[in-house]
């Protein structure tokens, strides 16, 4: 006489598969954390292919001397922001600047000091009404949040007259590079 096979209840299958998936994600997370971290690289402009035979090529921006990372900006992997130069550096763990670019600060500046990236937001509307993306928050001052961002349309409008804004705007390509470099917890050094 044949014996009927016992079937596992569906909840047992779901529980087993969920547990296995969580374990797999945990293992992959640990492996990813031990791997290399992304670095930002500076885009190198190329000579224009449309230059005429008699025209003189203009010096490329990559031939210009790069602005050195400010003294007293710390060591290790970090974002450095100079208030006076209105410039940002993305510095890797070997203390070499991988990219530097100018920025357009808002009306409220952070105090010089050490910070960390506390929050990242893909996109929102800035306090000046401009659509922004790649928002990286690292400080607040007098009730105003201070963050790096770029305008979605690539513009660099001056801060709204009379408005208190903490947005530090940059070109779209620089915003993408900063977004790739500045994960939550990344060190930020603000210098004069």
XYZ file of N, CA and C in Angstrom:
576
model
N 0.832 -1.159 0.000
C 0.000 0.000 0.000
C 0.887 1.236 0.000
N 0.701 2.142 -0.978
C 1.536 3.334 -1.074
C 1.229 4.311 0.073
N 2.297 5.008 0.514
C 2.177 6.001 1.577
C 2.131 7.386 0.928
N 1.214 8.223 1.338
C 1.080 9.573 0.776
C 2.265 10.443 1.212
N 2.820 11.182 0.272
C 3.952 12.074 0.565
C 3.448 13.277 1.356
N 4.243 13.692 2.322
C 3.884 14.875 3.114
C 4.464 16.111 2.446
N 3.688 17.123 2.345
C 4.126 18.379 1.741
C 4.379 19.391 2.838
N 5.417 20.212 2.587
C 5.689 21.294 3.523
C 4.673 22.400 3.308
N 4.220 23.031 4.389
C 3.284 24.143 4.211
C 3.979 25.322 3.518
N 3.198 26.141 2.826
C 3.764 27.259 2.054
C 4.512 28.245 2.943
N 4.074 28.481 4.175
C 4.770 29.402 5.071
C 6.193 28.929 5.348
N 6.414 27.615 5.363
C 7.765 27.091 5.608
C 8.676 27.412 4.425
N 8.138 27.287 3.213
C 8.919 27.619 2.026
C 9.266 29.112 2.003
N 8.276 29.958 2.265
C 8.489 31.403 2.247
C 9.510 31.806 3.307
N 9.394 31.243 4.497
C 10.338 31.552 5.578
C 11.752 31.115 5.200
N 11.883 29.942 4.637
C 13.207 29.446 4.231
C 13.839 30.296 3.146
N 13.058 30.659 2.128
C 13.587 31.482 1.044
C 13.951 32.888 1.533
N 13.118 33.473 2.396
C 13.401 34.807 2.931
C 14.675 34.795 3.761
N 14.831 33.794 4.606
C 16.037 33.676 5.432
C 17.277 33.527 4.551
N 17.179 32.714 3.516
C 18.307 32.543 2.595
C 18.661 33.828 1.871
N 17.651 34.594 1.454
C 17.899 35.853 0.752
C 18.563 36.872 1.674
N 18.106 36.946 2.917
C 18.707 37.875 3.878
C 20.163 37.503 4.134
N 20.441 36.229 4.265
C 21.821 35.778 4.484
C 22.700 36.128 3.285
N 22.175 35.947 2.075
C 22.952 36.262 0.867
C 23.255 37.760 0.797
N 22.277 38.595 1.104
C 22.488 40.039 1.084
C 23.518 40.445 2.135
N 23.452 39.840 3.314
C 24.417 40.152 4.373
C 25.838 39.796 3.934
N 26.012 38.646 3.306
C 27.343 38.228 2.834
C 27.845 39.193 1.761
N 26.991 39.554 0.817
C 27.394 40.482 -0.243
C 27.717 41.863 0.309
N 26.987 42.300 1.331
C 27.261 43.598 1.952
C 28.638 43.618 2.594
N 28.981 42.568 3.308
C 30.299 42.480 3.942
C 31.391 42.465 2.890
N 31.188 41.706 1.818
C 32.185 41.653 0.750
C 32.340 43.007 0.071
N 31.249 43.705 -0.175
C 31.316 45.014 -0.831
C 32.023 46.032 0.046
N 31.816 45.963 1.354
C 32.451 46.904 2.269
C 33.967 46.719 2.292
N 34.439 45.494 2.038
C 35.878 45.223 2.041
C 36.529 45.579 0.708
N 35.735 45.817 -0.313
C 36.272 46.107 -1.644
C 36.721 47.547 -1.771
N 37.189 47.916 -2.964
C 37.635 49.293 -3.189
C 36.454 50.251 -3.169
N 36.711 51.468 -2.711
C 35.685 52.502 -2.700
C 35.848 53.343 -3.954
N 34.751 53.894 -4.472
C 34.858 54.667 -5.711
C 35.686 55.928 -5.514
N 36.353 56.313 -6.574
C 37.113 57.558 -6.543
C 36.626 58.426 -7.687
N 36.741 59.697 -7.509
C 36.353 60.626 -8.564
C 37.576 60.936 -9.406
N 37.371 61.019 -10.702
C 38.474 61.380 -11.587
C 38.117 62.657 -12.324
N 39.103 63.433 -12.572
C 38.883 64.688 -13.289
C 38.729 64.409 -14.770
N 37.744 65.015 -15.368
C 37.559 64.874 -16.809
C 38.600 65.738 -17.505
N 39.248 65.178 -18.481
C 40.270 65.899 -19.222
C 39.696 66.327 -20.569
N 39.561 67.624 -20.806
C 39.056 68.054 -22.096
C 40.035 67.704 -23.215
N 39.500 67.436 -24.384
C 40.349 67.114 -25.527
C 40.326 68.290 -26.495
N 41.323 68.346 -27.349
C 41.387 69.410 -28.348
C 40.221 69.249 -29.308
N 39.708 70.360 -29.775
C 38.560 70.335 -30.668
C 38.978 69.846 -32.044
N 38.190 68.948 -32.605
C 38.482 68.416 -33.931
C 38.072 69.396 -35.019
N 37.351 70.469 -34.641
C 36.865 71.413 -35.643
C 37.763 72.627 -35.790
N 38.891 72.655 -35.137
C 39.794 73.809 -35.241
C 40.322 73.910 -36.654
N 40.375 75.125 -37.180
C 40.863 75.333 -38.537
C 42.372 75.151 -38.616
N 42.875 74.995 -39.837
C 44.298 74.737 -40.032
C 45.148 75.903 -39.559
N 44.651 77.139 -39.722
C 45.437 78.299 -39.335
C 45.191 78.764 -37.910
N 44.248 78.132 -37.216
C 43.930 78.610 -35.868
C 44.902 78.051 -34.850
N 45.142 78.840 -33.843
C 46.021 78.421 -32.760
C 45.191 77.768 -31.667
N 45.591 76.592 -31.198
C 44.813 75.974 -30.126
C 44.980 76.772 -28.840
N 43.886 76.924 -28.116
C 43.976 77.613 -26.833
C 44.486 76.628 -25.792
N 45.163 77.130 -24.764
C 45.660 76.215 -23.756
C 44.496 75.502 -23.091
N 44.670 74.206 -22.901
C 43.595 73.428 -22.294
C 43.580 73.649 -20.793
N 42.397 73.557 -20.177
C 42.314 73.740 -18.737
C 43.185 72.739 -17.979
N 43.402 71.549 -18.539
C 44.216 70.558 -17.832
C 45.689 70.962 -17.814
N 46.101 71.889 -18.725
C 47.489 72.324 -18.731
C 47.738 73.396 -17.669
N 46.667 74.047 -17.219
C 46.801 75.072 -16.190
C 47.176 74.413 -14.866
N 47.983 75.094 -14.052
C 48.347 74.498 -12.775
C 47.099 74.288 -11.911
N 46.997 73.105 -11.345
C 45.861 72.774 -10.496
C 45.990 73.489 -9.155
N 44.880 73.894 -8.610
C 44.882 74.528 -7.295
C 45.233 73.459 -6.256
N 46.271 73.691 -5.459
C 46.662 72.681 -4.475
C 45.648 72.588 -3.337
N 45.568 71.423 -2.735
C 44.697 71.221 -1.580
C 45.193 72.141 -0.467
N 44.323 72.897 0.178
C 44.752 73.840 1.215
C 45.456 73.148 2.387
N 46.471 73.823 2.910
C 47.142 73.332 4.115
C 46.136 73.319 5.260
N 46.321 72.393 6.178
C 45.452 72.324 7.344
C 44.081 71.755 7.061
N 43.946 71.051 5.922
C 42.636 70.487 5.574
C 42.499 69.029 5.997
N 43.419 68.559 6.829
C 43.321 67.182 7.311
C 44.063 66.199 6.430
N 43.841 64.936 6.691
C 44.465 63.863 5.921
C 43.424 62.794 5.630
N 43.749 61.934 4.691
C 42.859 60.824 4.348
C 41.777 61.233 3.359
N 40.899 60.292 3.079
C 39.818 60.495 2.116
C 38.838 61.523 2.670
N 38.588 62.609 1.893
C 37.762 63.693 2.398
C 37.332 64.618 1.276
N 36.338 65.442 1.599
C 35.909 66.544 0.748
C 36.420 67.804 1.433
N 37.120 68.652 0.694
C 37.644 69.903 1.252
C 36.924 71.057 0.567
N 36.421 71.994 1.378
C 35.723 73.159 0.848
C 36.388 74.416 1.390
N 36.904 75.266 0.484
C 37.540 76.524 0.865
C 36.541 77.665 0.686
N 36.279 78.370 1.783
C 35.358 79.506 1.744
C 35.909 80.650 0.892
N 37.201 80.964 1.060
C 37.811 82.081 0.322
C 37.923 81.783 -1.165
N 38.365 80.574 -1.500
C 38.574 80.230 -2.904
C 37.292 79.815 -3.613
N 36.225 79.557 -2.837
C 34.968 79.050 -3.407
C 35.264 77.847 -4.292
N 35.959 76.871 -3.683
C 36.446 75.709 -4.415
C 36.324 74.463 -3.550
N 36.103 73.326 -4.205
C 36.015 72.027 -3.540
C 37.075 71.096 -4.127
N 37.651 70.263 -3.263
C 38.586 69.215 -3.674
C 38.030 67.880 -3.211
N 38.148 66.859 -4.052
C 37.829 65.488 -3.667
C 39.171 64.788 -3.483
N 39.490 64.464 -2.240
C 40.814 63.952 -1.898
C 40.694 62.481 -1.501
N 41.485 61.618 -2.156
C 41.460 60.190 -1.849
C 42.308 59.860 -0.632
N 42.278 58.616 -0.228
C 42.985 58.161 0.973
C 44.491 58.409 0.892
N 45.035 58.509 -0.321
C 46.473 58.758 -0.483
C 46.800 60.249 -0.442
N 45.835 61.074 -0.039
C 45.980 62.531 0.094
C 46.236 63.238 -1.229
N 45.818 62.649 -2.333
C 45.923 63.302 -3.640
C 44.546 63.790 -4.067
N 44.482 65.020 -4.540
C 43.220 65.557 -5.054
C 42.911 64.884 -6.382
N 41.787 64.219 -6.451
C 41.372 63.548 -7.682
C 40.551 64.462 -8.571
N 39.969 65.498 -7.964
C 39.181 66.456 -8.736
C 39.056 67.721 -7.896
N 39.049 68.860 -8.551
C 38.806 70.138 -7.883
C 37.973 70.998 -8.817
N 37.111 71.821 -8.243
C 36.222 72.642 -9.057
C 35.709 73.821 -8.238
N 35.280 74.864 -8.947
C 34.729 76.045 -8.284
C 33.259 75.795 -7.963
N 32.783 76.504 -6.943
C 31.390 76.382 -6.522
C 30.795 77.775 -6.348
N 29.469 77.836 -6.243
C 28.747 79.071 -6.025
C 28.000 78.937 -4.699
N 28.554 79.514 -3.623
C 27.928 79.346 -2.313
C 26.641 80.152 -2.161
N 25.817 79.696 -1.198
C 24.605 80.425 -0.848
C 24.960 81.613 0.032
N 23.997 82.107 0.778
C 24.224 83.285 1.611
C 24.651 82.937 3.037
N 24.494 81.663 3.433
C 24.904 81.223 4.766
C 26.051 80.230 4.598
N 27.218 80.585 5.133
C 28.395 79.722 5.016
C 28.581 78.890 6.277
N 29.094 77.665 6.125
C 29.430 76.881 7.318
C 30.652 77.488 7.996
N 30.802 77.252 9.277
C 32.012 77.672 9.972
C 33.148 76.733 9.588
N 34.397 77.225 9.545
C 35.517 76.322 9.287
C 35.530 75.211 10.353
N 35.846 74.002 9.920
C 35.897 72.886 10.858
C 35.716 71.548 10.178
N 35.513 70.535 11.020
C 35.362 69.154 10.557
C 33.895 68.755 10.610
N 33.440 68.113 9.543
C 32.065 67.642 9.441
C 32.078 66.272 8.781
N 30.913 65.636 8.732
C 30.745 64.419 7.945
C 29.451 64.537 7.148
N 29.412 63.845 6.028
C 28.192 63.811 5.229
C 27.138 63.102 6.072
N 26.052 63.813 6.377
C 25.038 63.258 7.268
C 23.810 62.735 6.533
N 23.531 63.273 5.355
C 22.336 62.887 4.613
C 22.558 63.162 3.136
N 22.015 62.271 2.306
C 22.075 62.456 0.854
C 20.657 62.368 0.309
N 20.349 63.222 -0.647
C 19.036 63.231 -1.274
C 19.225 63.310 -2.776
N 18.504 62.459 -3.516
C 18.639 62.445 -4.974
C 18.258 63.789 -5.596
N 17.071 64.283 -5.265
C 16.598 65.527 -5.885
C 15.514 66.162 -5.019
N 15.379 67.470 -5.155
C 14.332 68.234 -4.464
C 14.301 69.633 -5.065
N 13.496 70.492 -4.491
C 13.476 71.896 -4.872
C 14.242 72.666 -3.806
N 15.219 73.458 -4.218
C 16.013 74.238 -3.279
C 15.189 75.347 -2.645
N 15.714 75.922 -1.574
C 15.005 76.998 -0.881
C 14.828 78.228 -1.775
N 15.572 78.279 -2.889
C 15.437 79.385 -3.837
C 14.477 79.048 -4.984
N 13.820 77.879 -4.894
C 12.854 77.482 -5.914
C 13.447 76.765 -7.106
N 14.759 76.543 -7.139
C 15.425 75.873 -8.253
C 15.405 74.362 -8.029
N 15.116 73.589 -9.098
C 15.180 72.128 -9.012
C 16.642 71.718 -8.892
N 16.982 70.969 -7.836
C 18.372 70.564 -7.608
C 18.459 69.054 -7.449
N 19.681 68.536 -7.634
C 19.946 67.104 -7.473
C 21.302 66.908 -6.818
N 21.586 65.655 -6.461
C 22.861 65.293 -5.834
C 23.114 66.119 -4.575
N 22.137 66.147 -3.684
C 22.224 66.977 -2.484
C 22.949 66.203 -1.394
N 24.031 66.795 -0.882
C 24.852 66.167 0.152
C 24.926 67.118 1.338
N 24.164 66.797 2.393
C 24.103 67.635 3.593
C 25.267 67.311 4.522
N 25.862 68.361 5.117
C 26.954 68.121 6.059
C 26.959 69.063 7.250
N 26.129 70.107 7.260
C 26.159 71.059 8.365
C 24.841 71.830 8.419
N 24.679 72.574 9.504
C 23.564 73.513 9.644
C 24.084 74.696 10.446
N 23.564 75.876 10.136
C 23.982 77.073 10.854
C 22.793 78.022 10.942
N 22.482 78.447 12.138
C 21.379 79.388 12.379
C 20.074 78.901 11.751
N 19.820 77.602 11.858
C 18.586 77.036 11.329
C 18.576 76.793 9.835
N 19.700 76.991 9.159
C 19.787 76.779 7.713
C 20.655 75.548 7.452
N 20.102 74.572 6.726
C 20.878 73.387 6.352
C 21.869 73.759 5.267
N 23.078 73.213 5.383
C 24.128 73.507 4.408
C 24.451 72.220 3.667
N 24.421 72.302 2.337
C 24.616 71.115 1.512
C 25.218 71.488 0.165
N 25.941 70.532 -0.416
C 26.417 70.647 -1.793
C 25.280 70.175 -2.699
N 25.145 70.771 -3.881
C 24.144 70.321 -4.850
C 24.449 70.950 -6.203
N 23.723 70.484 -7.211
C 23.783 71.133 -8.510
C 22.369 71.302 -9.040
N 22.172 72.352 -9.836
C 20.865 72.585 -10.451
C 20.640 71.525 -11.527
N 19.417 71.001 -11.591
C 19.090 69.975 -12.583
C 19.340 70.487 -13.992
N 19.036 71.760 -14.241
C 19.228 72.321 -15.587
C 20.657 72.800 -15.836
N 21.550 72.624 -14.837
C 22.949 72.997 -15.002
C 23.246 74.463 -14.766
N 22.239 75.264 -14.414
C 22.462 76.693 -14.223
C 23.166 76.983 -12.906
N 23.685 78.173 -12.788
C 24.335 78.607 -11.548
C 23.797 79.975 -11.162
N 22.511 80.019 -10.827
C 21.927 81.322 -10.514
C 22.462 81.872 -9.198
N 22.530 83.189 -9.079
C 22.932 83.771 -7.793
C 21.841 83.491 -6.766
N 22.195 83.442 -5.482
C 21.168 83.214 -4.454
C 20.080 84.282 -4.527
N 18.868 83.873 -4.215
C 17.737 84.801 -4.235
C 18.011 85.980 -3.307
N 17.715 87.160 -3.760
C 17.977 88.374 -2.990
C 17.244 88.325 -1.652
N 17.993 88.525 -0.574
C 17.416 88.548 0.763
C 17.127 87.190 1.364
N 17.244 86.117 0.604
C 16.954 84.776 1.119
C 18.174 84.215 1.836
N 17.927 83.438 2.885
C 19.001 82.759 3.603
C 19.098 81.346 3.037
N 20.133 81.095 2.248
C 20.299 79.793 1.604
C 21.644 79.175 1.980
N 21.645 77.881 2.170
C 22.866 77.164 2.517
C 23.335 76.233 1.415
N 22.767 76.369 0.233
C 23.158 75.517 -0.889
C 24.478 75.962 -1.482
N 25.399 75.029 -1.635
C 26.680 75.287 -2.293
C 26.566 74.620 -3.654
N 26.311 75.414 -4.688
C 26.024 74.879 -6.023
C 27.290 74.698 -6.832
N 27.200 73.779 -7.768
C 28.326 73.469 -8.652
C 27.796 73.067 -10.015
N 28.701 72.938 -10.971
C 28.328 72.482 -12.309
C 27.791 71.059 -12.224
N 26.979 70.690 -13.187
C 26.317 69.381 -13.192
C 27.317 68.217 -13.150
N 28.373 68.277 -13.953
C 29.368 67.193 -13.961
C 30.083 67.094 -12.612
N 30.357 68.239 -11.992
C 31.003 68.237 -10.682
C 30.058 67.681 -9.624
N 28.764 67.994 -9.742
C 27.777 67.440 -8.820
C 27.710 65.931 -8.906
N 27.792 65.393 -10.124
C 27.793 63.930 -10.301
C 29.036 63.305 -9.679
N 30.192 63.943 -9.867
C 31.440 63.416 -9.296
C 31.395 63.458 -7.766
N 30.892 64.546 -7.209
C 30.790 64.659 -5.752
C 29.819 63.632 -5.201
N 28.716 63.391 -5.895
C 27.717 62.410 -5.484
C 28.342 61.012 -5.433
N 29.159 60.678 -6.432
C 29.815 59.363 -6.459
C 30.864 59.245 -5.350
N 31.489 60.346 -4.988
C 32.579 60.344 -4.009
C 32.079 60.438 -2.569
N 31.046 61.238 -2.323
C 30.638 61.609 -0.967
C 29.538 60.767 -0.369
N 29.846 59.537 -0.013
C 28.870 58.672 0.656
C 28.595 59.195 2.065
N 27.488 58.760 2.653
C 27.182 59.139 4.032
C 28.341 58.727 4.917
N 28.775 59.637 5.776
C 29.910 59.380 6.678
C 31.233 59.895 6.145
N 31.285 60.333 4.887
C 32.532 60.870 4.325
C 32.913 62.150 5.071
N 34.191 62.299 5.371
C 34.683 63.493 6.060
C 34.610 64.707 5.150
N 34.222 65.850 5.736
C 34.184 67.136 5.033
C 34.972 68.110 5.883
N 35.958 68.784 5.274
C 36.729 69.806 5.971
C 36.450 71.149 5.331
N 36.009 72.104 6.129
C 35.784 73.459 5.653
C 36.927 74.308 6.175
N 37.589 75.005 5.250
C 38.725 75.864 5.604
C 38.449 77.281 5.103
N 39.176 78.252 5.668
C 39.031 79.647 5.209
C 39.490 79.703 3.795
